[in-house]
Amino acid sequence: MIRSLAVVGTGLIGTSVALAAARRGVTVHLLDASASAVRTAELLGAGTARPPEEPVDLAVLAVPPSKVADVLSEQQARGLARSYTDVASVKAGPERDVLARAPRPTHFVGGHPLAGRERSGPLAARPDLFQDRVWVLTPSRLTSKPAFDRALDLIGLCGGVPTVMQSGAHDETVALTSHAPHLMASLVAARLGGRSPVSALLVGQGFRDATRIARGEARLWTDIIETNAAEVAGVLTALQTDLAELLTAVQDLSVRDPRNRARSRRNLTGLLERGIAALEALPAPLTADTAHVDVTITARPGELARLLDTAAGYGAGADTVAAPVAPHGGDGPLVIRFELAAAEAETLAEKLAAAGWDVVHEDDVRDETGPALVGAPG
């Protein structure tokens, strides 16, 4: 159990960790080279800006990937904590540096919560930022069980969903799922620069959704991309091949060449369909526990729309609805299943029942496909 925590770096992630832990009764000490950042975090209620008088249970290093090993070495030399973890989004390079330079690498386990916002700094922090979000741990060959267990305790305090990966596999994955998308969003957003003011009037929600992440702090993202450069280069090379194919198809369509038009349409449609298929194959977001609410309705026209309108008023959008169970022979009642977090499901069941719907609430149905803690130090 973590009773005391130190957070080194009071930006968005570090302050969010501190807020979550402080709300669970943990004594949190805040450290940052920026006096204004650490003071802001303290005023938010994230902890105290005073260093601890004795080693805390765990120190969280919320610093850029390239700084992890140096900060760890510095804080281990001063005896800040019994165990250490970090929250950087690149793991293999920092792990190599830690093994080569840190005084006590056995006391460290790499970590990466897959949560964030387009805004940065302590004022953007939220205590629920990590709720039901995957939090990766990447123990090295030297990571001790106490260090690993304390990092697990931290994830529990923050409401995250722990999973364990090797650092190299982690970096290969996030190059595709996080780092390359950020660069693509930045490239598209940058195309808007220099356009006439009237162009801004035509920026719709699609553009804003696709480029939202490009607001991330530029120097931090430069550090992230540099630290994971080889993996990101691999993804960009593959995208370059896809983009060349796409460009050929669009150019053919632009000149309306009948000889290539049918082929180019097929290529363009195929690319779009592959994207749709990949997104539809993604699993539902991982949660610590889920539940379902079954509502029986008549199969008459308009009844389903009425139910969905009612449920939407209680925060259950259409994206929480599993495929309905069709009545036998097309007649009789229809069962609509809502799948959502257990606490939200309980509230939805109560509200729908009070509104007169025929409701069955199955409580605490745990996600059997959630991440297993494989590879943990024994």
mmCIF file of C-alpha atoms in Angstrom, residues 4-378:
data_model
loop_
_atom_site.group_PDB
_atom_site.id
_atom_site.type_symbol
_atom_site.label_atom_id
_atom_site.label_comp_id
_atom_site.label_asym_id
_atom_site.label_seq_id
_atom_site.Cartn_x
_atom_site.Cartn_y
_atom_site.Cartn_z
ATOM 1 C CA SER A 4 3.508 8.546 0.548
ATOM 2 C CA LEU A 5 4.307 9.578 -3.006
ATOM 3 C CA ALA A 6 6.666 11.990 -4.729
ATOM 4 C CA VAL A 7 5.881 13.368 -8.175
ATOM 5 C CA VAL A 8 8.813 14.826 -10.096
ATOM 6 C CA GLY A 9 7.391 17.017 -12.836
ATOM 7 C CA THR A 10 4.097 18.849 -12.383
ATOM 8 C CA GLY A 11 2.781 19.042 -15.919
ATOM 9 C CA LEU A 12 -0.493 17.524 -17.096
ATOM 10 C CA ILE A 13 0.341 13.886 -16.313
ATOM 11 C CA GLY A 14 2.343 14.407 -13.130
ATOM 12 C CA THR A 15 -0.233 16.720 -11.589
ATOM 13 C CA SER A 16 -3.073 14.391 -12.595
ATOM 14 C CA VAL A 17 -1.281 11.507 -10.843
ATOM 15 C CA ALA A 18 -0.775 13.672 -7.782
ATOM 16 C CA LEU A 19 -4.419 14.795 -7.716
ATOM 17 C CA ALA A 20 -5.685 11.226 -7.999
ATOM 18 C CA ALA A 21 -3.391 9.979 -5.217
ATOM 19 C CA ALA A 22 -4.086 12.930 -2.918
ATOM 20 C CA ARG A 23 -7.822 12.321 -3.189
ATOM 21 C CA ARG A 24 -7.224 8.769 -1.975
ATOM 22 C CA GLY A 25 -5.490 10.021 1.177
ATOM 23 C CA VAL A 26 -1.886 9.595 0.013
ATOM 24 C CA THR A 27 0.666 12.171 1.190
ATOM 25 C CA VAL A 28 2.054 13.670 -2.019
ATOM 26 C CA HIS A 29 5.260 15.693 -2.398
ATOM 27 C CA LEU A 30 5.645 17.781 -5.570
ATOM 28 C CA LEU A 31 8.989 18.569 -7.223
ATOM 29 C CA ASP A 32 9.609 20.575 -10.375
ATOM 30 C CA ALA A 33 12.324 22.848 -11.767
ATOM 31 C CA SER A 34 9.561 25.350 -12.527
ATOM 32 C CA ALA A 35 8.536 27.174 -9.362
ATOM 33 C CA SER A 36 5.318 28.407 -10.978
ATOM 34 C CA ALA A 37 4.290 24.917 -12.140
ATOM 35 C CA VAL A 38 4.841 23.273 -8.758
ATOM 36 C CA ARG A 39 3.103 26.150 -6.964
ATOM 37 C CA THR A 40 0.122 25.864 -9.320
ATOM 38 C CA ALA A 41 -0.104 22.127 -8.685
ATOM 39 C CA GLU A 42 0.026 22.741 -4.942
ATOM 40 C CA LEU A 43 -2.771 25.321 -5.151
ATOM 41 C CA LEU A 44 -4.861 22.788 -7.069
ATOM 42 C CA GLY A 45 -4.634 20.442 -4.087
ATOM 43 C CA ALA A 46 -2.217 17.985 -5.684
ATOM 44 C CA GLY A 47 0.120 17.879 -2.684
ATOM 45 C CA THR A 48 2.814 19.883 -0.943
ATOM 46 C CA ALA A 49 5.714 21.600 -2.673
ATOM 47 C CA ARG A 50 8.051 20.628 0.172
ATOM 48 C CA PRO A 51 10.431 17.680 -0.352
ATOM 49 C CA PRO A 52 9.908 14.702 1.961
ATOM 50 C CA GLU A 53 11.988 14.396 5.112
ATOM 51 C CA GLU A 54 12.375 10.638 4.616
ATOM 52 C CA PRO A 55 12.075 8.330 1.593
ATOM 53 C CA VAL A 56 8.545 8.035 0.219
ATOM 54 C CA ASP A 57 7.071 4.717 -0.897
ATOM 55 C CA LEU A 58 7.138 5.580 -4.600
ATOM 56 C CA ALA A 59 8.417 8.390 -6.809
ATOM 57 C CA VAL A 60 6.771 9.076 -10.172
ATOM 58 C CA LEU A 61 9.071 10.659 -12.753
ATOM 59 C CA ALA A 62 6.824 12.754 -14.999
ATOM 60 C CA VAL A 63 9.582 14.007 -17.290
ATOM 61 C CA PRO A 64 10.351 13.699 -21.034
ATOM 62 C CA PRO A 65 11.665 10.298 -22.180
ATOM 63 C CA SER A 66 15.223 11.515 -22.721
ATOM 64 C CA LYS A 67 15.399 12.789 -19.119
ATOM 65 C CA VAL A 68 14.153 9.674 -17.304
ATOM 66 C CA ALA A 69 17.531 8.060 -16.603
ATOM 67 C CA ASP A 70 19.191 11.310 -15.513
ATOM 68 C CA VAL A 71 16.354 12.289 -13.188
ATOM 69 C CA LEU A 72 16.177 8.755 -11.777
ATOM 70 C CA SER A 73 19.907 8.758 -11.069
ATOM 71 C CA GLU A 74 19.679 12.158 -9.396
ATOM 72 C CA GLN A 75 16.705 11.223 -7.214
ATOM 73 C CA GLN A 76 18.103 7.811 -6.257
ATOM 74 C CA ALA A 77 21.341 9.504 -5.201
ATOM 75 C CA ARG A 78 19.392 11.769 -2.835
ATOM 76 C CA GLY A 79 17.299 8.858 -1.532
ATOM 77 C CA LEU A 80 13.932 10.272 -2.576
ATOM 78 C CA ALA A 81 11.974 6.993 -2.610
ATOM 79 C CA ARG A 82 11.994 3.249 -1.995
ATOM 80 C CA SER A 83 10.785 2.579 -5.543
ATOM 81 C CA TYR A 84 10.487 4.553 -8.773
ATOM 82 C CA THR A 85 8.416 4.554 -11.950
ATOM 83 C CA ASP A 86 7.929 6.939 -14.845
ATOM 84 C CA VAL A 87 5.091 7.957 -17.171
ATOM 85 C CA ALA A 88 6.996 8.607 -20.420
ATOM 86 C CA SER A 89 5.470 7.413 -23.697
ATOM 87 C CA VAL A 90 8.732 5.799 -24.888
ATOM 88 C CA LYS A 91 10.184 2.887 -22.931
ATOM 89 C CA ALA A 92 13.078 1.041 -24.629
ATOM 90 C CA GLY A 93 15.602 3.894 -24.785
ATOM 91 C CA PRO A 94 14.982 5.076 -21.220
ATOM 92 C CA GLU A 95 15.179 1.467 -20.003
ATOM 93 C CA ARG A 96 18.603 0.988 -21.632
ATOM 94 C CA ASP A 97 19.828 4.226 -20.077
ATOM 95 C CA VAL A 98 18.483 3.254 -16.643
ATOM 96 C CA LEU A 99 20.197 -0.136 -16.757
ATOM 97 C CA ALA A 100 23.457 1.517 -17.795
ATOM 98 C CA ARG A 101 23.500 4.508 -15.456
ATOM 99 C CA ALA A 102 21.057 4.365 -12.551
ATOM 100 C CA PRO A 103 22.563 3.538 -9.144
ATOM 101 C CA ARG A 104 19.782 1.032 -8.308
ATOM 102 C CA PRO A 105 17.930 -0.122 -11.443
ATOM 103 C CA THR A 106 16.209 -2.877 -9.455
ATOM 104 C CA HIS A 107 14.118 -0.184 -7.742
ATOM 105 C CA PHE A 108 12.663 1.091 -11.046
ATOM 106 C CA VAL A 109 9.883 -0.071 -13.353
ATOM 107 C CA GLY A 110 8.907 1.743 -16.535
ATOM 108 C CA GLY A 111 5.339 2.915 -16.896
ATOM 109 C CA HIS A 112 3.100 4.630 -19.425
ATOM 110 C CA PRO A 113 -0.519 5.607 -18.767
ATOM 111 C CA LEU A 114 -2.347 5.856 -22.088
ATOM 112 C CA ALA A 115 -4.170 9.034 -21.235
ATOM 113 C CA GLY A 116 -3.699 12.667 -22.008
ATOM 114 C CA ARG A 117 -5.236 15.836 -23.339
ATOM 115 C CA GLU A 118 -4.375 18.279 -26.082
ATOM 116 C CA ARG A 119 -3.725 20.878 -23.392
ATOM 117 C CA SER A 120 -0.569 20.813 -21.257
ATOM 118 C CA GLY A 121 0.529 22.083 -17.863
ATOM 119 C CA PRO A 122 -0.852 21.623 -14.349
ATOM 120 C CA LEU A 123 -4.020 23.645 -15.018
ATOM 121 C CA ALA A 124 -5.080 20.994 -17.534
ATOM 122 C CA ALA A 125 -4.725 18.196 -14.943
ATOM 123 C CA ARG A 126 -7.686 16.097 -13.812
ATOM 124 C CA PRO A 127 -7.859 13.542 -10.994
ATOM 125 C CA ASP A 128 -9.932 11.187 -13.179
ATOM 126 C CA LEU A 129 -7.641 11.394 -16.206
ATOM 127 C CA PHE A 130 -6.586 7.739 -15.877
ATOM 128 C CA GLN A 131 -9.945 6.238 -14.924
ATOM 129 C CA ASP A 132 -10.450 3.014 -16.915
ATOM 130 C CA ARG A 133 -7.467 3.816 -19.144
ATOM 131 C CA VAL A 134 -4.757 1.294 -19.960
ATOM 132 C CA TRP A 135 -1.560 1.852 -17.973
ATOM 133 C CA VAL A 136 1.407 -0.107 -19.312
ATOM 134 C CA LEU A 137 4.228 -1.360 -17.097
ATOM 135 C CA THR A 138 7.510 -2.446 -18.715
ATOM 136 C CA PRO A 139 9.612 -4.196 -16.067
ATOM 137 C CA SER A 140 13.225 -4.758 -17.045
ATOM 138 C CA ARG A 141 15.178 -7.931 -16.323
ATOM 139 C CA LEU A 142 16.318 -6.314 -13.056
ATOM 140 C CA THR A 143 13.034 -4.862 -11.786
ATOM 141 C CA SER A 144 12.272 -6.111 -8.269
ATOM 142 C CA LYS A 145 8.882 -7.328 -7.128
ATOM 143 C CA PRO A 146 8.459 -4.529 -4.531
ATOM 144 C CA ALA A 147 9.027 -1.891 -7.228
ATOM 145 C CA PHE A 148 6.569 -3.607 -9.544
ATOM 146 C CA ASP A 149 3.947 -4.029 -6.815
ATOM 147 C CA ARG A 150 4.147 -0.374 -5.787
ATOM 148 C CA ALA A 151 3.623 0.694 -9.412
ATOM 149 C CA LEU A 152 0.579 -1.583 -9.523
ATOM 150 C CA ASP A 153 -0.723 0.077 -6.366
ATOM 151 C CA LEU A 154 -0.322 3.472 -8.027
ATOM 152 C CA ILE A 155 -2.347 2.345 -11.034
ATOM 153 C CA GLY A 156 -5.080 1.181 -8.677
ATOM 154 C CA LEU A 157 -5.091 4.521 -6.876
ATOM 155 C CA CYS A 158 -5.536 6.302 -10.203
ATOM 156 C CA GLY A 159 -8.266 3.965 -11.483
ATOM 157 C CA GLY A 160 -6.190 2.670 -14.399
ATOM 158 C CA VAL A 161 -6.213 -0.749 -16.049
ATOM 159 C CA PRO A 162 -2.749 -2.351 -15.769
ATOM 160 C CA THR A 163 -1.079 -4.361 -18.496
ATOM 161 C CA VAL A 164 2.513 -5.528 -18.922
ATOM 162 C CA MET A 165 4.645 -5.383 -22.068
ATOM 163 C CA GLN A 166 8.264 -5.549 -23.081
ATOM 164 C CA SER A 167 9.632 -2.071 -23.698
ATOM 165 C CA GLY A 168 10.459 -2.716 -27.353
ATOM 166 C CA ALA A 169 6.994 -4.075 -28.137
ATOM 167 C CA HIS A 170 5.480 -1.057 -26.423
ATOM 168 C CA ASP A 171 7.495 1.392 -28.525
ATOM 169 C CA GLU A 172 6.693 -0.400 -31.780
ATOM 170 C CA THR A 173 2.984 -0.222 -30.956
ATOM 171 C CA VAL A 174 2.792 3.418 -29.852
ATOM 172 C CA ALA A 175 4.764 4.497 -32.917
ATOM 173 C CA LEU A 176 1.688 3.470 -34.918
ATOM 174 C CA THR A 177 -1.083 4.265 -32.452
ATOM 175 C CA SER A 178 0.205 7.541 -30.991
ATOM 176 C CA HIS A 179 3.408 9.029 -32.369
ATOM 177 C CA ALA A 180 2.769 8.816 -36.131
ATOM 178 C CA PRO A 181 -0.850 10.020 -35.733
ATOM 179 C CA HIS A 182 0.414 13.076 -33.884
ATOM 180 C CA LEU A 183 2.770 13.882 -36.744
ATOM 181 C CA MET A 184 0.014 13.335 -39.329
ATOM 182 C CA ALA A 185 -2.324 15.627 -37.403
ATOM 183 C CA SER A 186 0.406 18.271 -37.258
ATOM 184 C CA LEU A 187 1.061 18.051 -40.990
ATOM 185 C CA VAL A 188 -2.620 18.477 -41.846
ATOM 186 C CA ALA A 189 -3.062 21.317 -39.343
ATOM 187 C CA ALA A 190 0.021 23.104 -40.697
ATOM 188 C CA ARG A 191 -1.509 23.105 -44.205
ATOM 189 C CA LEU A 192 -4.071 25.574 -42.891
ATOM 190 C CA GLY A 193 -1.371 28.105 -42.118
ATOM 191 C CA GLY A 194 -1.099 30.950 -44.593
ATOM 192 C CA ARG A 195 -4.583 30.423 -45.993
ATOM 193 C CA SER A 196 -6.991 33.310 -46.282
ATOM 194 C CA PRO A 197 -9.065 34.155 -43.190
ATOM 195 C CA VAL A 198 -12.202 32.910 -44.915
ATOM 196 C CA SER A 199 -10.730 29.389 -44.912
ATOM 197 C CA ALA A 200 -11.126 29.284 -41.148
ATOM 198 C CA LEU A 201 -14.880 29.633 -41.610
ATOM 199 C CA LEU A 202 -14.910 26.322 -43.444
ATOM 200 C CA VAL A 203 -13.105 24.359 -40.727
ATOM 201 C CA GLY A 204 -15.669 21.788 -39.645
ATOM 202 C CA GLN A 205 -15.776 19.277 -36.846
ATOM 203 C CA GLY A 206 -14.065 16.622 -38.941
ATOM 204 C CA PHE A 207 -10.952 18.776 -39.330
ATOM 205 C CA ARG A 208 -10.986 19.669 -35.634
ATOM 206 C CA ASP A 209 -11.352 16.016 -34.608
ATOM 207 C CA ALA A 210 -8.542 14.898 -36.926
ATOM 208 C CA THR A 211 -6.127 17.592 -35.781
ATOM 209 C CA ARG A 212 -7.022 17.996 -32.083
ATOM 210 C CA ILE A 213 -3.901 16.193 -30.854
ATOM 211 C CA ALA A 214 -1.649 18.503 -32.850
ATOM 212 C CA ARG A 215 -2.015 21.035 -30.017
ATOM 213 C CA GLY A 216 0.396 19.007 -27.867
ATOM 214 C CA GLU A 217 3.487 20.854 -26.593
ATOM 215 C CA ALA A 218 5.997 20.944 -29.465
ATOM 216 C CA ARG A 219 9.240 20.513 -27.477
ATOM 217 C CA LEU A 220 7.883 17.533 -25.554
ATOM 218 C CA TRP A 221 6.734 15.872 -28.760
ATOM 219 C CA THR A 222 10.102 16.507 -30.385
ATOM 220 C CA ASP A 223 11.690 14.650 -27.465
ATOM 221 C CA ILE A 224 9.188 11.785 -27.799
ATOM 222 C CA ILE A 225 9.703 11.387 -31.547
ATOM 223 C CA GLU A 226 13.491 11.603 -31.233
ATOM 224 C CA THR A 227 13.571 8.972 -28.491
ATOM 225 C CA ASN A 228 11.438 6.595 -30.586
ATOM 226 C CA ALA A 229 12.746 7.716 -33.970
ATOM 227 C CA ALA A 230 13.542 4.289 -35.456
ATOM 228 C CA GLU A 231 10.060 2.891 -34.795
ATOM 229 C CA VAL A 232 8.328 6.062 -35.983
ATOM 230 C CA ALA A 233 10.425 6.057 -39.172
ATOM 231 C CA GLY A 234 9.227 2.528 -39.882
ATOM 232 C CA VAL A 235 5.577 3.536 -39.596
ATOM 233 C CA LEU A 236 6.092 6.643 -41.736
ATOM 234 C CA THR A 237 7.816 4.559 -44.431
ATOM 235 C CA ALA A 238 4.807 2.231 -44.603
ATOM 236 C CA LEU A 239 2.470 5.223 -44.705
ATOM 237 C CA GLN A 240 4.554 6.722 -47.504
ATOM 238 C CA THR A 241 3.849 3.629 -49.608
ATOM 239 C CA ASP A 242 0.125 3.868 -48.869
ATOM 240 C CA LEU A 243 0.123 7.609 -49.595
ATOM 241 C CA ALA A 244 1.837 7.064 -52.958
ATOM 242 C CA GLU A 245 -0.876 4.565 -53.917
ATOM 243 C CA LEU A 246 -3.576 6.963 -52.748
ATOM 244 C CA LEU A 247 -2.019 9.894 -54.598
ATOM 245 C CA THR A 248 -1.910 7.911 -57.845
ATOM 246 C CA ALA A 249 -5.569 7.005 -57.490
ATOM 247 C CA VAL A 250 -6.669 10.566 -56.757
ATOM 248 C CA GLN A 251 -4.574 11.997 -59.576
ATOM 249 C CA ASP A 252 -6.130 9.505 -62.007
ATOM 250 C CA LEU A 253 -9.589 10.544 -60.845
ATOM 251 C CA SER A 254 -8.722 14.239 -61.156
ATOM 252 C CA VAL A 255 -7.942 13.947 -64.881
ATOM 253 C CA ARG A 256 -10.930 11.635 -65.450
ATOM 254 C CA ASP A 257 -8.898 9.229 -67.542
ATOM 255 C CA PRO A 258 -11.414 6.483 -68.463
ATOM 256 C CA ARG A 259 -8.611 3.932 -68.834
ATOM 257 C CA ASN A 260 -7.605 4.176 -65.162
ATOM 258 C CA ARG A 261 -10.806 5.509 -63.586
ATOM 259 C CA ALA A 262 -12.351 2.173 -62.586
ATOM 260 C CA ARG A 263 -9.094 0.869 -61.137
ATOM 261 C CA SER A 264 -8.448 4.052 -59.208
ATOM 262 C CA ARG A 265 -11.967 4.064 -57.762
ATOM 263 C CA ARG A 266 -11.460 0.465 -56.621
ATOM 264 C CA ASN A 267 -8.125 1.366 -55.016
ATOM 265 C CA LEU A 268 -9.591 4.382 -53.243
ATOM 266 C CA THR A 269 -12.642 2.491 -52.015
ATOM 267 C CA GLY A 270 -10.443 -0.396 -50.888
ATOM 268 C CA LEU A 271 -8.246 1.908 -48.817
ATOM 269 C CA LEU A 272 -11.283 3.508 -47.171
ATOM 270 C CA GLU A 273 -12.826 0.110 -46.478
ATOM 271 C CA ARG A 274 -9.599 -1.202 -44.924
ATOM 272 C CA GLY A 275 -9.619 1.739 -42.537
ATOM 273 C CA ILE A 276 -13.241 1.120 -41.576
ATOM 274 C CA ALA A 277 -12.602 -2.600 -41.050
ATOM 275 C CA ALA A 278 -9.585 -1.948 -38.841
ATOM 276 C CA LEU A 279 -11.528 0.476 -36.649
ATOM 277 C CA GLU A 280 -14.511 -1.851 -36.346
ATOM 278 C CA ALA A 281 -12.188 -4.676 -35.269
ATOM 279 C CA LEU A 282 -10.877 -2.672 -32.317
ATOM 280 C CA PRO A 283 -12.002 -4.037 -28.952
ATOM 281 C CA ALA A 284 -14.194 -1.952 -26.719
ATOM 282 C CA PRO A 285 -12.267 0.339 -24.352
ATOM 283 C CA LEU A 286 -10.910 -1.573 -21.371
ATOM 284 C CA THR A 287 -12.543 -0.908 -18.029
ATOM 285 C CA ALA A 288 -11.886 -2.211 -14.547
ATOM 286 C CA ASP A 289 -15.397 -3.715 -14.474
ATOM 287 C CA THR A 290 -18.431 -3.503 -16.724
ATOM 288 C CA ALA A 291 -22.063 -4.403 -16.499
ATOM 289 C CA HIS A 292 -25.017 -4.669 -18.793
ATOM 290 C CA VAL A 293 -28.583 -3.478 -18.674
ATOM 291 C CA ASP A 294 -31.159 -5.467 -20.649
ATOM 292 C CA VAL A 295 -34.369 -3.661 -21.583
ATOM 293 C CA THR A 296 -37.314 -5.539 -23.079
ATOM 294 C CA ILE A 297 -39.394 -3.543 -25.547
ATOM 295 C CA THR A 298 -42.136 -4.288 -28.025
ATOM 296 C CA ALA A 299 -41.131 -4.654 -31.670
ATOM 297 C CA ARG A 300 -43.520 -1.975 -32.891
ATOM 298 C CA PRO A 301 -42.091 0.881 -34.987
ATOM 299 C CA GLY A 302 -40.673 3.790 -33.003
ATOM 300 C CA GLU A 303 -40.279 1.919 -29.721
ATOM 301 C CA LEU A 304 -36.518 1.501 -30.057
ATOM 302 C CA ALA A 305 -36.083 5.184 -30.914
ATOM 303 C CA ARG A 306 -38.086 6.122 -27.823
ATOM 304 C CA LEU A 307 -35.875 3.927 -25.621
ATOM 305 C CA LEU A 308 -32.664 5.354 -27.084
ATOM 306 C CA ASP A 309 -33.932 8.909 -26.559
ATOM 307 C CA THR A 310 -34.707 8.097 -22.923
ATOM 308 C CA ALA A 311 -31.343 6.399 -22.314
ATOM 309 C CA ALA A 312 -29.442 9.259 -23.955
ATOM 310 C CA GLY A 313 -30.924 11.572 -21.367
ATOM 311 C CA TYR A 314 -29.156 9.508 -18.703
ATOM 312 C CA GLY A 315 -25.769 9.483 -20.449
ATOM 313 C CA ALA A 316 -26.060 6.175 -22.337
ATOM 314 C CA GLY A 317 -25.423 6.975 -25.981
ATOM 315 C CA ALA A 318 -26.053 4.675 -28.932
ATOM 316 C CA ASP A 319 -22.411 3.567 -28.770
ATOM 317 C CA THR A 320 -23.191 1.690 -25.528
ATOM 318 C CA VAL A 321 -25.812 -0.500 -27.217
ATOM 319 C CA ALA A 322 -24.887 -4.048 -28.170
ATOM 320 C CA ALA A 323 -26.719 -5.770 -31.026
ATOM 321 C CA PRO A 324 -30.385 -6.274 -30.080
ATOM 322 C CA VAL A 325 -31.720 -9.794 -29.629
ATOM 323 C CA ALA A 326 -34.304 -10.224 -32.358
ATOM 324 C CA PRO A 327 -37.619 -11.857 -31.416
ATOM 325 C CA HIS A 328 -38.292 -15.368 -32.713
ATOM 326 C CA GLY A 329 -40.061 -15.239 -36.049
ATOM 327 C CA GLY A 330 -39.957 -11.456 -36.056
ATOM 328 C CA ASP A 331 -42.724 -11.119 -33.473
ATOM 329 C CA GLY A 332 -42.804 -10.589 -29.741
ATOM 330 C CA PRO A 333 -40.550 -8.573 -27.448
ATOM 331 C CA LEU A 334 -37.092 -7.287 -28.336
ATOM 332 C CA VAL A 335 -34.216 -7.211 -25.821
ATOM 333 C CA ILE A 336 -31.835 -4.240 -26.073
ATOM 334 C CA ARG A 337 -28.553 -4.553 -24.201
ATOM 335 C CA PHE A 338 -26.601 -1.528 -22.939
ATOM 336 C CA GLU A 339 -22.968 -2.297 -21.983
ATOM 337 C CA LEU A 340 -21.126 0.278 -19.871
ATOM 338 C CA ALA A 341 -19.154 0.800 -16.680
ATOM 339 C CA ALA A 342 -20.719 -0.868 -13.651
ATOM 340 C CA ALA A 343 -21.499 2.341 -11.756
ATOM 341 C CA GLU A 344 -23.053 3.935 -14.836
ATOM 342 C CA ALA A 345 -25.055 0.774 -15.558
ATOM 343 C CA GLU A 346 -26.563 0.805 -12.080
ATOM 344 C CA THR A 347 -27.679 4.412 -12.503
ATOM 345 C CA LEU A 348 -29.085 3.730 -15.972
ATOM 346 C CA ALA A 349 -31.042 0.707 -14.727
ATOM 347 C CA GLU A 350 -32.579 2.725 -11.898
ATOM 348 C CA LYS A 351 -33.555 5.612 -14.172
ATOM 349 C CA LEU A 352 -35.034 3.413 -16.898
ATOM 350 C CA ALA A 353 -36.979 1.335 -14.391
ATOM 351 C CA ALA A 354 -38.345 4.507 -12.813
ATOM 352 C CA ALA A 355 -39.413 5.642 -16.290
ATOM 353 C CA GLY A 356 -41.441 2.474 -16.717
ATOM 354 C CA TRP A 357 -39.172 0.312 -18.847
ATOM 355 C CA ASP A 358 -38.838 -3.451 -18.285
ATOM 356 C CA VAL A 359 -35.236 -3.650 -17.029
ATOM 357 C CA VAL A 360 -32.851 -6.426 -15.963
ATOM 358 C CA HIS A 361 -29.505 -5.252 -14.543
ATOM 359 C CA GLU A 362 -26.643 -7.739 -14.387
ATOM 360 C CA ASP A 363 -24.211 -6.297 -11.855
ATOM 361 C CA ASP A 364 -20.418 -6.481 -11.918
ATOM 362 C CA VAL A 365 -19.826 -8.425 -15.127
ATOM 363 C CA ARG A 366 -16.046 -8.361 -15.390
ATOM 364 C CA ASP A 367 -14.200 -8.076 -18.658
ATOM 365 C CA GLU A 368 -12.704 -11.541 -19.201
ATOM 366 C CA THR A 369 -10.589 -10.288 -22.091
ATOM 367 C CA GLY A 370 -8.797 -7.629 -20.069
ATOM 368 C CA PRO A 371 -5.019 -7.433 -19.941
ATOM 369 C CA ALA A 372 -3.173 -10.144 -18.110
ATOM 370 C CA LEU A 373 -0.209 -9.286 -15.929
ATOM 371 C CA VAL A 374 2.160 -11.529 -17.811
ATOM 372 C CA GLY A 375 5.876 -11.037 -17.573
ATOM 373 C CA ALA A 376 5.690 -9.549 -14.103
ATOM 374 C CA PRO A 377 8.759 -9.999 -11.943
ATOM 375 C CA GLY A 378 8.449 -12.928 -9.555
#
